[in-house]
Amino acid sequence: MKRLIFAVFIEIILSRSPYAADLINKNLAESEGLPAWAGLYSGLFAGYGGLDSVTRFDCIGPNGRRGAVGCPIIETRKGTDGAFIAGGEIGYNGLFGAHLLIGGAADYQFTRLWDYGSREGTFPAVSGGAYPFSTAHAGQRLDNLATLRGKVGLVAGRTLVYATGGLAIGNVRVDTTQRLRGRFNDDYDAREGELRTGYVVGAGLEYAFSQHLSAKIEGLYYDLGSRAVFDDTTRYRMGTHATTDGFLTRVGLNYRLGDGLPVLPPAGAPAGSGIWDFEGGLRYFYSSGGPRYTLGSARTPGQVNSRLTYQNTEAHAGEGFARVDHNPTGLFAKGFLGSGGVTSGRLYDEDFPPAIRPYTKTLSRIKDGDISYGVVDVGYTALRRDGFSLGGFVGYQYDAELANGYGCTQVAGGTICARRNVVPSDINVLSENLRWNALRIGLVGAARFDRFKVSLEGAYLPVVAVTGVDRHWLRPDINPLPQRGTGDGYFAEGILSYDLTPSVSVGIGGRYWRMQTGSGRIRFPFSPGSPTKFETDRYGAFAQISYKLSDLGLGGADVPPVLARKY
C-alpha cells in the first residue's frame, strides 16, 4: 500500500470535481472574512536526504558478558550517505488571529539511503591473542521514511515561516558479517529489518503565488534511535549496534483545497502579464528490465572473471507527473516520480576461466525487490504553430533498484549449485542494490489532431553516476561489496492521449531508458578493487489520466482564457 501513497496525494490535488468545487465555494462563502492560509492542503516535494550512521562491533561471550575474554576488538566505524529523495504530503492548517498558524501534516518519501563499511586486517582479542587476515562488515539501509508532525508558524501576507516536529517512522535494515581467523576460525552473519520509530524536528519557509498554489523549502532532522543485531547460532554472539539519524532538505509545491489565500496579483508583476498552463495526473507503469554487471580481473587487463544478470525483473509502479508552461516566454518545467515493487525475474550468475574452471552458470529466481525513479526537467518551447510544438530541455534523472535472488540451481558447467549443493528456493542468496543519477539533455515534441495528442520525447544522458552494494548472502567473507562507476545513457518516451473534456484526458504510452558505465569498480576485501562494467535498462508501458488547468490564478483576473476548444 505504501507504494501507492504518491497516487493518493496527487489524486487529492486533482480532485476538483464539480462537487468538490461546490463544497469549496460553500466553505468560502460561509467563512468570508476569516484569515488566509487555513484549510486542507496537499503537495509533492523532492530534495536531498542524508543518513548518519555509527556502527559498533559487539561480542558477547558464553557467560553473557559483553567484551568477554577472547572477543575480537574491532574499531567502531562512522559513515554518511546522501541521495535524492521524493514524496508527498497532506496536511491541515488553522489560523488564529491575523498571524498565528497551527496545523499538522503527514508525509511519505522514498529515501534509498545506506551506509556499509568494513574493517580488515588483524584484530586483537580481549586478554591477548589476535585474529589475523580477518574481516568485519557492518551497515544499514533506510528505504523509506514517513512523518506525522505538528506545525506552528507566523504568517505575513504571502509568506509563512514555521517550525515543525513529531513522529518519524522508517523502514531500517541492519546487517553484519564477520570472518575471524585464529581462535574461532568461523563466520558470523546477522541481519534484521523492521519499522523503527523516532522523532523529527525542523523548520520551513513557504510562499504563496496564488489563492491555492504555494512553494516551500524546509529542512528536517530525524532520529530513529539504535538497534543491535547478533548471530545467535554460535557460543560467542557476534553482532553490531547501529544508530540511525540524518537530515532531509526538501523543496515542493502545495495546493490548498480550502479557503486558500485571497486572489492577489503576483508580486513584482502587473495583472495580466502572464499566462500559465498546468497539467498533472497519475499513471500505472508496468515494466521489465534490470541490472547487469561484468567483473574483470584486478591483475589481468581485459579478462572477464564473472557476470551477474538480473533478467526480466518485472515491476508494477504508481506514478505522478506534472508539467507547467509559461506561454508568453515558452519556458516550461516538467517531471514525474514513481515507486513500485518487483514481482518476478531471473538471476544468472556466470563465472569464467581462468578465474574459475570449468565455466559455470547458476540460476536464482527473483521474487521481490523494488524500484524508485524520477525525472525533473526545465526547458524552452522553440516552435509552436498549428497544433504542433517542439522544445528542448535539460534535467536530472534518478533510478534506484533492488532485486533479490532466491535459491540456486546449476544450469551449465561446474558443481557450485549442483546435486547436493542446490540451495532451496526460500533462501535469499544474492541481492543487488543500485542508485543511478544522470544529467539529461533532450527534445520533446507534440502534435494535436482534434481530441488526440501525440507526444514524443528523447534524451541523451551524457553524465551518469552509479553507486551500489552487491550482497552475496552466503559469502560472509565478501558481503557486502561496494560498487561505483560513471558512464552515459539514453531515454525515450511516447504518449498517445485523448481529451474526454477540455480539462480531463486519458492516454497510453511507452518508455525505455538505459544507463551504463564505461569505468566502474568493485572492491573485494584486501584488494584495491576490480574493474567492472555496470548496465541497467527498463522498458514498459503505462496508462494515465490527467487534469489540465489554465492560468493557475497567477496571471491576474484579466487574463483571457487560453487553448479553449469546442466539443
Coordinates of C-alpha atoms in Angstrom, one line a residue:
M1 CA 0.0 0.0 0.0
K2 CA 2.8 2.5 0.9
R3 CA 3.9 2.4 -2.8
L4 CA 0.6 3.9 -3.8
I5 CA 0.7 6.9 -1.4
F6 CA 2.1 9.1 -4.2
A7 CA -1.0 8.4 -6.2
V8 CA -3.3 9.3 -3.3
F9 CA -1.5 12.6 -2.8
I10 CA -1.8 13.6 -6.5
E11 CA -5.4 12.4 -6.6
I12 CA -6.2 14.8 -3.8
I13 CA -4.5 17.6 -5.7
L14 CA -6.5 16.8 -8.8
S15 CA -9.9 16.2 -7.2
R16 CA -11.5 19.4 -8.4
S17 CA -14.8 17.8 -9.4
P18 CA -18.0 19.9 -9.6
Y19 CA -19.0 18.5 -6.2
A20 CA -15.6 19.5 -4.7
A21 CA -15.8 22.9 -6.3
D22 CA -19.3 23.5 -4.9
L23 CA -18.1 22.4 -1.5
I24 CA -15.1 24.7 -1.6
N25 CA -17.2 27.6 -2.8
K26 CA -19.7 26.9 0.0
N27 CA -16.9 27.0 2.6
L28 CA -15.6 30.2 1.2
A29 CA -19.0 31.8 1.4
E30 CA -19.5 30.6 4.9
S31 CA -16.0 31.7 6.1
E32 CA -15.9 35.1 4.4
G33 CA -13.7 37.3 6.4
L34 CA -11.7 34.5 8.1
P35 CA -7.9 34.7 7.9
A36 CA -5.9 33.2 5.0
W37 CA -3.8 30.0 4.9
A38 CA -6.4 28.0 6.6
G39 CA -7.8 24.6 5.4
L40 CA -6.7 21.3 3.9
Y41 CA -3.8 21.1 1.6
S42 CA -1.7 18.5 -0.3
G43 CA 1.5 18.6 -2.3
L44 CA 4.6 16.9 -3.7
F45 CA 8.3 17.5 -2.8
A46 CA 11.8 16.4 -3.8
G47 CA 15.2 17.1 -2.4
Y48 CA 18.3 15.6 -0.8
G49 CA 18.4 13.2 2.1
G50 CA 21.3 12.3 4.3
L51 CA 22.0 9.3 6.6
D52 CA 24.5 9.4 9.5
S53 CA 25.5 6.0 10.8
V54 CA 27.6 4.8 13.7
T55 CA 28.2 1.1 13.9
R56 CA 29.9 -0.6 16.8
F57 CA 31.0 -4.2 16.5
D58 CA 29.9 -6.2 19.6
C59 CA 30.8 -9.6 21.0
I60 CA 29.0 -11.4 23.9
G61 CA 30.7 -14.3 25.5
P62 CA 29.1 -17.6 26.6
N63 CA 28.7 -16.1 30.1
G64 CA 26.5 -13.3 28.7
R65 CA 29.2 -10.7 29.2
R66 CA 29.9 -8.1 26.5
G67 CA 33.5 -7.9 25.7
A68 CA 34.3 -11.3 27.2
V69 CA 37.8 -13.0 27.1
G70 CA 38.5 -14.0 23.5
C71 CA 36.2 -11.4 21.9
P72 CA 37.8 -9.5 19.0
I73 CA 38.4 -5.8 19.4
I74 CA 37.2 -4.1 16.3
E75 CA 37.2 -0.3 15.9
T76 CA 33.9 1.4 15.7
R77 CA 33.1 3.0 12.3
K78 CA 31.2 6.1 11.3
G79 CA 29.7 6.7 7.9
T80 CA 27.4 9.0 5.9
D81 CA 25.4 8.8 2.8
G82 CA 23.3 11.2 0.7
A83 CA 20.9 10.8 -2.2
F84 CA 17.8 12.1 -4.0
I85 CA 14.5 11.8 -2.1
A86 CA 10.9 12.5 -3.2
G87 CA 7.5 12.1 -1.8
G88 CA 4.1 13.6 -0.9
E89 CA 2.4 15.4 2.0
I90 CA -1.1 16.1 3.2
G91 CA -2.0 18.5 6.0
Y92 CA -4.4 20.9 7.6
N93 CA -3.7 24.4 8.9
G94 CA -5.8 26.6 11.2
L95 CA -5.2 30.4 11.6
F96 CA -5.6 32.1 15.0
G97 CA -5.8 35.8 14.9
A98 CA -4.0 37.5 12.0
H99 CA -0.6 35.8 12.1
L100 CA -0.5 32.6 14.2
L101 CA -0.8 29.4 12.3
I102 CA -1.2 26.0 13.9
G103 CA -1.6 22.8 11.9
G104 CA -0.5 19.2 11.3
A105 CA 1.0 17.2 8.4
A106 CA 1.7 13.7 7.3
D107 CA 4.2 12.8 4.6
Y108 CA 6.0 9.8 3.0
Q109 CA 9.2 9.7 1.0
F110 CA 11.3 7.1 -0.6
T111 CA 14.9 7.6 0.6
R112 CA 17.1 4.7 -0.5
L113 CA 19.9 5.7 1.8
W114 CA 22.6 3.3 3.0
D115 CA 25.9 3.1 4.7
Y116 CA 28.0 -0.1 4.6
G117 CA 31.7 -0.4 5.5
S118 CA 34.3 -2.8 6.7
R119 CA 37.3 -3.4 8.9
E120 CA 40.1 -5.6 7.6
G121 CA 43.3 -7.0 8.9
T122 CA 44.4 -8.3 12.3
F123 CA 42.0 -7.8 15.2
P124 CA 43.4 -8.0 18.7
A125 CA 41.5 -10.2 21.2
V126 CA 40.4 -9.4 24.7
S127 CA 43.1 -10.6 27.2
G128 CA 45.6 -11.4 24.5
G129 CA 45.9 -13.1 21.1
A130 CA 44.7 -11.9 17.7
Y131 CA 42.7 -12.8 14.7
P132 CA 44.9 -12.3 11.5
F133 CA 43.6 -11.8 8.0
S134 CA 40.0 -11.2 9.2
T135 CA 37.1 -9.1 8.0
A136 CA 34.2 -7.4 9.7
H137 CA 31.4 -5.8 7.7
A138 CA 28.5 -3.7 9.1
G139 CA 26.0 -1.3 7.8
Q140 CA 22.3 -0.4 7.4
R141 CA 19.9 1.0 4.8
L142 CA 16.9 3.3 5.1
D143 CA 14.4 2.5 2.3
N144 CA 11.6 4.9 3.2
L145 CA 10.6 7.4 5.8
A146 CA 7.2 8.7 6.9
T147 CA 6.5 11.5 9.4
L148 CA 3.5 12.7 11.4
R149 CA 4.1 16.3 12.5
G150 CA 2.6 19.3 14.2
K151 CA 3.3 22.8 12.8
V152 CA 3.5 26.3 14.4
G153 CA 4.2 29.3 12.2
L154 CA 3.8 33.0 11.6
V155 CA 2.1 34.4 8.6
A156 CA 3.0 37.7 7.0
G157 CA 0.9 38.2 3.8
R158 CA 2.1 35.7 1.2
T159 CA 4.9 34.3 3.4
L160 CA 4.7 31.6 6.1
V161 CA 7.6 30.8 8.4
Y162 CA 7.1 27.7 10.6
A163 CA 8.6 25.2 12.9
T164 CA 7.6 21.6 12.9
G165 CA 8.1 18.3 14.7
G166 CA 6.7 15.0 15.6
L167 CA 6.9 11.3 15.0
A168 CA 9.2 9.6 12.4
I169 CA 8.7 6.1 11.1
G170 CA 11.3 4.4 8.9
N171 CA 12.0 1.0 7.3
V172 CA 15.5 0.2 8.5
R173 CA 17.6 -2.9 7.8
V174 CA 20.8 -3.6 9.8
D175 CA 23.4 -6.2 8.6
T176 CA 26.7 -7.5 9.8
T177 CA 29.1 -10.3 8.7
Q178 CA 32.4 -11.3 10.3
R179 CA 35.0 -13.8 9.2
L180 CA 37.5 -14.4 12.1
R181 CA 40.7 -16.4 11.5
G182 CA 42.5 -17.8 14.5
R183 CA 40.9 -18.9 17.7
F184 CA 37.4 -19.1 16.4
N185 CA 38.1 -19.7 12.7
D186 CA 34.4 -19.1 12.0
D187 CA 31.9 -17.0 10.0
Y188 CA 29.2 -14.9 11.7
D189 CA 26.1 -13.4 10.0
A190 CA 23.3 -11.4 11.5
R191 CA 20.6 -9.2 9.8
E192 CA 17.3 -7.7 10.7
G193 CA 14.8 -5.3 9.1
E194 CA 12.0 -3.6 10.8
L195 CA 9.9 -0.4 11.1
R196 CA 11.5 1.9 13.5
T197 CA 10.0 4.9 15.3
G198 CA 11.7 8.1 16.4
Y199 CA 11.3 11.8 16.2
V200 CA 11.7 14.5 13.6
V201 CA 12.1 18.3 14.0
G202 CA 12.7 21.1 11.6
A203 CA 11.6 24.4 10.1
G204 CA 10.5 25.8 6.7
L205 CA 9.6 28.8 4.6
E206 CA 6.6 28.8 2.3
Y207 CA 5.5 31.5 -0.2
A208 CA 2.0 31.7 -1.9
F209 CA 1.9 32.5 -5.6
S210 CA -1.9 32.5 -5.8
Q211 CA -5.1 31.7 -3.9
H212 CA -4.3 28.0 -3.9
L213 CA -0.7 27.4 -5.0
S214 CA 2.4 27.8 -2.9
A215 CA 6.1 26.7 -2.9
K216 CA 8.1 25.7 0.1
I217 CA 11.6 24.9 1.3
E218 CA 12.2 23.1 4.5
G219 CA 14.8 21.2 6.5
L220 CA 14.2 18.3 8.8
Y221 CA 16.3 16.3 11.3
Y222 CA 15.2 12.7 12.0
D223 CA 16.4 10.3 14.7
L224 CA 15.3 6.6 14.6
G225 CA 17.4 5.5 17.6
S226 CA 19.6 2.5 17.6
R227 CA 19.4 -1.2 17.1
A228 CA 21.7 -4.2 17.8
V229 CA 21.7 -7.5 15.8
F230 CA 23.6 -10.6 16.8
D231 CA 24.3 -14.1 15.3
D232 CA 22.8 -16.3 17.9
T233 CA 23.8 -19.6 16.3
T234 CA 27.3 -19.8 18.0
R235 CA 28.7 -19.8 21.5
Y236 CA 30.1 -16.3 21.1
R237 CA 27.4 -14.0 19.8
M238 CA 28.9 -11.6 17.3
G239 CA 27.0 -8.6 16.1
T240 CA 26.7 -4.9 15.5
H241 CA 25.0 -2.0 17.2
A242 CA 23.9 0.8 14.8
T243 CA 22.5 4.3 15.2
T244 CA 20.2 5.8 12.6
D245 CA 19.7 9.6 12.1
G246 CA 20.1 12.3 9.4
F247 CA 18.8 15.3 7.6
L248 CA 16.3 16.0 4.9
T249 CA 16.3 19.1 2.7
R250 CA 13.1 19.4 0.6
V251 CA 11.5 21.8 -1.9
G252 CA 7.9 21.3 -3.0
L253 CA 4.6 22.7 -4.2
N254 CA 1.4 22.7 -2.1
Y255 CA -2.1 23.1 -3.4
R256 CA -4.7 24.3 -0.9
L257 CA -8.2 22.8 -1.2
G258 CA -9.9 25.0 1.3
D259 CA -10.1 28.8 1.9
G260 CA -6.7 29.5 0.4
L261 CA -5.3 33.0 0.1
P262 CA -7.1 36.0 -1.3
V263 CA -6.7 36.4 -5.1
L264 CA -3.8 38.8 -5.4
P265 CA -1.6 39.8 -8.4
P266 CA 1.8 38.1 -8.3
A267 CA 4.4 40.1 -6.6
G268 CA 6.6 42.0 -8.9
A269 CA 4.3 41.6 -12.0
P270 CA 1.3 43.6 -13.3
A271 CA -2.0 41.9 -13.5
G272 CA -2.5 40.1 -16.8
S273 CA 1.3 39.9 -17.6
G274 CA 1.5 36.1 -17.9
I275 CA -0.5 33.0 -18.9
W276 CA 0.3 29.7 -17.3
D277 CA -0.8 26.2 -18.2
F278 CA -0.7 23.2 -15.8
E279 CA -1.3 19.5 -16.4
G280 CA -0.9 16.8 -13.8
G281 CA -2.0 13.3 -13.3
L282 CA -1.5 9.7 -12.4
R283 CA 0.0 6.7 -14.2
Y284 CA 0.2 2.9 -13.7
F285 CA 3.6 1.8 -15.1
Y286 CA 4.3 -1.9 -15.9
S287 CA 7.9 -2.5 -16.8
S288 CA 10.7 -5.1 -17.2
G289 CA 14.4 -5.0 -17.4
G290 CA 17.1 -5.0 -14.7
P291 CA 20.8 -4.5 -13.9
R292 CA 23.8 -6.4 -15.1
Y293 CA 27.4 -6.2 -14.1
T294 CA 30.5 -7.8 -15.6
L295 CA 33.5 -8.2 -13.3
G296 CA 37.0 -8.0 -14.7
S297 CA 40.4 -9.1 -13.3
A298 CA 42.3 -6.8 -11.0
R299 CA 45.6 -8.3 -12.3
T300 CA 44.9 -9.2 -16.0
P301 CA 43.6 -6.4 -18.2
G302 CA 40.6 -7.4 -20.4
Q303 CA 40.0 -10.7 -18.5
V304 CA 36.4 -11.3 -17.5
N305 CA 36.0 -13.2 -14.2
S306 CA 32.2 -13.3 -13.7
R307 CA 28.9 -11.7 -14.7
L308 CA 25.6 -11.3 -12.8
T309 CA 22.5 -10.7 -14.9
Y310 CA 19.2 -9.7 -13.3
Q311 CA 17.0 -10.5 -16.3
N312 CA 13.3 -9.6 -16.9
T313 CA 12.7 -8.2 -13.5
E314 CA 9.0 -7.3 -13.8
A315 CA 7.8 -4.3 -11.8
H316 CA 4.5 -2.6 -11.1
A317 CA 4.6 1.1 -10.1
G318 CA 2.4 4.0 -9.3
E319 CA 3.5 7.3 -10.8
G320 CA 2.6 11.0 -10.6
F321 CA 3.5 13.5 -13.3
A322 CA 3.1 17.3 -13.9
R323 CA 4.1 20.0 -16.4
V324 CA 3.9 23.8 -16.1
D325 CA 4.2 26.1 -19.1
H326 CA 4.6 29.8 -19.2
N327 CA 3.1 30.6 -22.6
P328 CA 4.4 34.1 -23.3
T329 CA 8.0 33.0 -22.9
G330 CA 7.8 29.4 -23.9
L331 CA 9.5 28.3 -20.7
F332 CA 8.4 25.1 -19.1
A333 CA 9.1 22.7 -16.2
K334 CA 8.1 19.0 -16.1
G335 CA 8.7 15.8 -14.4
F336 CA 7.5 12.5 -13.0
L337 CA 8.0 10.4 -9.8
G338 CA 7.3 6.8 -9.4
S339 CA 7.7 3.9 -7.0
G340 CA 6.8 0.2 -7.1
G341 CA 7.6 -3.4 -6.4
V342 CA 9.5 -6.1 -8.3
T343 CA 7.5 -9.3 -8.5
S344 CA 9.5 -11.7 -10.7
G345 CA 12.6 -12.3 -12.7
R346 CA 15.7 -14.5 -13.2
L347 CA 19.2 -14.0 -11.9
Y348 CA 22.0 -15.7 -13.8
D349 CA 25.5 -15.9 -12.1
E350 CA 28.3 -16.8 -14.5
D351 CA 32.0 -17.5 -13.7
F352 CA 34.6 -17.8 -16.4
P353 CA 38.0 -19.5 -16.8
P354 CA 40.8 -19.0 -15.8
A355 CA 39.4 -17.5 -12.6
I356 CA 37.0 -20.4 -12.2
R357 CA 37.4 -23.8 -14.0
P358 CA 35.3 -25.0 -15.7
Y359 CA 32.8 -22.3 -16.8
T360 CA 29.8 -22.3 -14.6
K361 CA 26.3 -20.8 -14.7
T362 CA 23.6 -20.8 -12.0
L363 CA 20.0 -19.7 -11.8
S364 CA 18.2 -18.0 -9.0
R365 CA 14.6 -16.8 -9.0
I366 CA 13.9 -13.1 -8.3
K367 CA 10.8 -13.0 -6.1
D368 CA 10.8 -9.5 -4.7
G369 CA 12.5 -6.1 -4.7
D370 CA 11.5 -2.5 -5.6
I371 CA 12.1 0.4 -8.0
S372 CA 12.0 4.1 -7.4
Y373 CA 12.6 6.7 -10.1
G374 CA 12.1 10.3 -11.1
V375 CA 12.8 13.0 -13.7
V376 CA 12.9 16.8 -13.3
D377 CA 13.4 18.9 -16.4
V378 CA 13.3 22.6 -17.4
G379 CA 13.2 23.7 -21.0
Y380 CA 12.1 26.1 -23.7
T381 CA 9.4 25.6 -26.4
A382 CA 11.1 27.0 -29.6
L383 CA 8.3 26.2 -32.1
R384 CA 4.5 26.4 -31.6
R385 CA 2.1 26.5 -34.6
D386 CA -1.0 24.8 -35.9
G387 CA -1.3 22.3 -33.0
F388 CA 2.4 21.4 -33.2
S389 CA 5.2 22.2 -30.6
L390 CA 8.9 21.4 -30.3
G391 CA 11.2 22.2 -27.5
G392 CA 14.5 21.3 -25.8
F393 CA 15.2 20.7 -22.1
V394 CA 17.9 19.9 -19.6
G395 CA 17.3 18.0 -16.4
Y396 CA 18.0 15.3 -13.9
Q397 CA 17.1 11.6 -13.8
Y398 CA 17.1 9.2 -10.8
D399 CA 16.7 5.5 -10.8
A400 CA 17.0 3.2 -7.8
E401 CA 16.5 -0.6 -8.0
L402 CA 16.7 -3.5 -5.6
A403 CA 16.4 -7.1 -6.7
N404 CA 16.6 -10.2 -4.5
G405 CA 17.5 -13.7 -5.9
Y406 CA 16.4 -16.8 -4.1
G407 CA 17.6 -20.4 -4.3
C408 CA 20.4 -21.7 -6.6
T409 CA 20.4 -24.4 -9.3
Q410 CA 23.1 -25.3 -11.8
V411 CA 22.2 -24.7 -15.4
A412 CA 25.6 -25.1 -17.1
G413 CA 29.0 -26.4 -16.2
G414 CA 30.5 -26.7 -12.7
T415 CA 29.0 -28.0 -9.5
I416 CA 28.5 -24.8 -7.4
C417 CA 24.8 -25.4 -7.1
A418 CA 24.5 -29.0 -8.5
R419 CA 23.1 -32.0 -6.8
R420 CA 23.7 -31.8 -3.1
N421 CA 24.7 -28.2 -3.4
V422 CA 21.3 -27.0 -4.6
V423 CA 20.1 -24.1 -2.5
P424 CA 16.4 -24.2 -1.6
S425 CA 14.2 -21.6 -3.2
D426 CA 13.2 -19.9 0.0
I427 CA 16.8 -18.8 0.8
N428 CA 18.0 -15.3 -0.3
V429 CA 21.4 -15.9 -1.9
L430 CA 22.1 -12.7 -3.9
S431 CA 20.8 -9.1 -3.9
E432 CA 21.7 -6.1 -6.0
N433 CA 21.0 -2.5 -4.7
L434 CA 21.9 0.2 -7.2
R435 CA 21.4 4.0 -7.3
W436 CA 21.7 5.8 -10.7
N437 CA 22.0 9.6 -11.1
A438 CA 22.1 11.2 -14.6
L439 CA 22.1 14.6 -16.4
R440 CA 19.6 14.8 -19.2
I441 CA 19.6 16.8 -22.4
G442 CA 16.8 16.2 -24.9
L443 CA 13.9 17.2 -27.2
V444 CA 10.2 17.0 -26.6
G445 CA 7.5 17.5 -29.3
A446 CA 3.7 17.2 -29.5
A447 CA 1.2 17.2 -32.3
R448 CA -2.6 17.6 -31.8
F449 CA -5.3 16.1 -34.0
D450 CA -8.6 17.4 -32.7
R451 CA -9.0 15.5 -29.4
F452 CA -6.0 13.3 -30.0
K453 CA -2.5 14.3 -29.0
V454 CA 0.8 12.5 -29.8
S455 CA 3.9 13.4 -27.6
L456 CA 7.4 12.1 -28.2
E457 CA 10.5 12.7 -26.1
G458 CA 14.1 11.6 -26.4
A459 CA 17.1 12.4 -24.2
Y460 CA 20.8 11.7 -24.1
L461 CA 22.3 11.2 -20.6
P462 CA 25.9 12.4 -21.0
V463 CA 26.8 12.1 -17.4
V464 CA 25.7 9.0 -15.4
A465 CA 27.0 8.0 -12.0
V466 CA 26.1 4.8 -10.1
T467 CA 26.7 3.6 -6.6
G468 CA 25.6 0.3 -5.3
V469 CA 26.0 -2.7 -3.0
D470 CA 26.3 -6.3 -4.1
R471 CA 25.1 -8.8 -1.4
H472 CA 26.4 -12.4 -1.6
W473 CA 24.4 -13.6 1.4
L474 CA 26.1 -17.0 1.6
R475 CA 29.6 -15.4 1.4
P476 CA 30.2 -13.5 4.6
D477 CA 33.9 -13.1 3.6
I478 CA 32.9 -10.7 0.8
N479 CA 29.4 -9.5 1.9
P480 CA 28.7 -6.6 1.1
L481 CA 30.7 -5.4 -1.9
P482 CA 30.7 -1.6 -2.6
Q483 CA 30.2 -0.6 -6.2
R484 CA 30.8 2.6 -8.1
G485 CA 31.1 3.8 -11.7
T486 CA 30.5 6.6 -14.3
G487 CA 29.2 6.5 -17.8
D488 CA 26.3 7.6 -20.0
G489 CA 22.8 6.5 -21.3
Y490 CA 19.7 7.5 -23.1
F491 CA 15.9 7.8 -22.7
A492 CA 12.8 7.6 -25.0
E493 CA 9.1 8.0 -24.4
G494 CA 5.9 8.2 -26.5
I495 CA 2.4 9.1 -25.4
L496 CA -1.0 9.0 -27.2
S497 CA -3.7 10.8 -25.2
Y498 CA -7.4 11.6 -25.8
D499 CA -9.3 14.6 -24.4
L500 CA -12.5 13.5 -22.7
T501 CA -13.2 17.1 -21.8
P502 CA -11.2 20.3 -22.2
S503 CA -9.8 19.5 -18.7
V504 CA -9.6 15.7 -18.5
S505 CA -7.7 13.4 -20.7
V506 CA -6.7 9.7 -20.7
G507 CA -3.8 8.1 -22.5
I508 CA -1.3 5.3 -23.0
G509 CA 2.4 5.4 -23.5
G510 CA 5.7 3.5 -23.7
R511 CA 9.1 4.3 -22.1
Y512 CA 12.6 3.0 -22.3
W513 CA 15.8 4.0 -20.6
R514 CA 19.3 2.6 -20.5
M515 CA 22.4 3.5 -18.4
Q516 CA 25.8 2.0 -18.4
T517 CA 29.3 2.8 -17.1
G518 CA 32.5 2.9 -19.1
S519 CA 34.5 2.8 -15.9
G520 CA 33.5 1.1 -12.7
R521 CA 34.9 -0.8 -9.8
I522 CA 34.0 -3.3 -7.1
R523 CA 36.2 -3.6 -4.1
F524 CA 36.9 -7.0 -2.5
P525 CA 38.5 -7.4 0.9
F526 CA 42.2 -7.0 0.9
S527 CA 42.1 -5.8 -2.7
P528 CA 42.4 -2.3 -4.3
G529 CA 39.3 -3.0 -6.5
S530 CA 38.4 -4.8 -9.7
P531 CA 37.3 -3.2 -13.0
T532 CA 33.6 -3.6 -13.5
K533 CA 31.0 -2.6 -16.2
F534 CA 27.6 -1.8 -14.8
E535 CA 24.5 -1.7 -17.0
T536 CA 20.7 -1.3 -16.5
D537 CA 17.7 -0.8 -18.7
R538 CA 14.0 -0.7 -18.2
Y539 CA 11.2 -0.7 -20.7
G540 CA 7.4 -0.8 -20.3
A541 CA 4.0 0.7 -20.9
F542 CA 1.7 2.9 -18.9
A543 CA -1.8 4.1 -18.7
Q544 CA -2.6 7.6 -17.5
I545 CA -5.3 10.1 -16.6
S546 CA -4.6 13.8 -16.3
Y547 CA -6.2 17.1 -15.4
K548 CA -5.5 20.5 -17.1
L549 CA -5.7 23.9 -15.5
S550 CA -5.3 27.3 -17.3
D551 CA -3.7 30.3 -15.7
L552 CA -3.4 28.7 -12.1
G553 CA -4.6 32.1 -10.8
L554 CA -1.1 33.5 -11.5
G555 CA -1.9 35.9 -14.2
G556 CA -4.4 38.2 -12.6
A557 CA -8.1 38.5 -13.0
D558 CA -7.9 40.0 -16.5
V559 CA -6.1 37.2 -18.2
P560 CA -8.1 35.8 -21.1
P561 CA -8.7 32.0 -21.3
V562 CA -6.3 30.0 -23.4
L563 CA -6.4 26.9 -25.6
A564 CA -10.2 26.9 -25.5
R565 CA -11.8 24.2 -27.7
K566 CA -15.4 23.4 -28.6
Y567 CA -16.6 19.8 -28.5

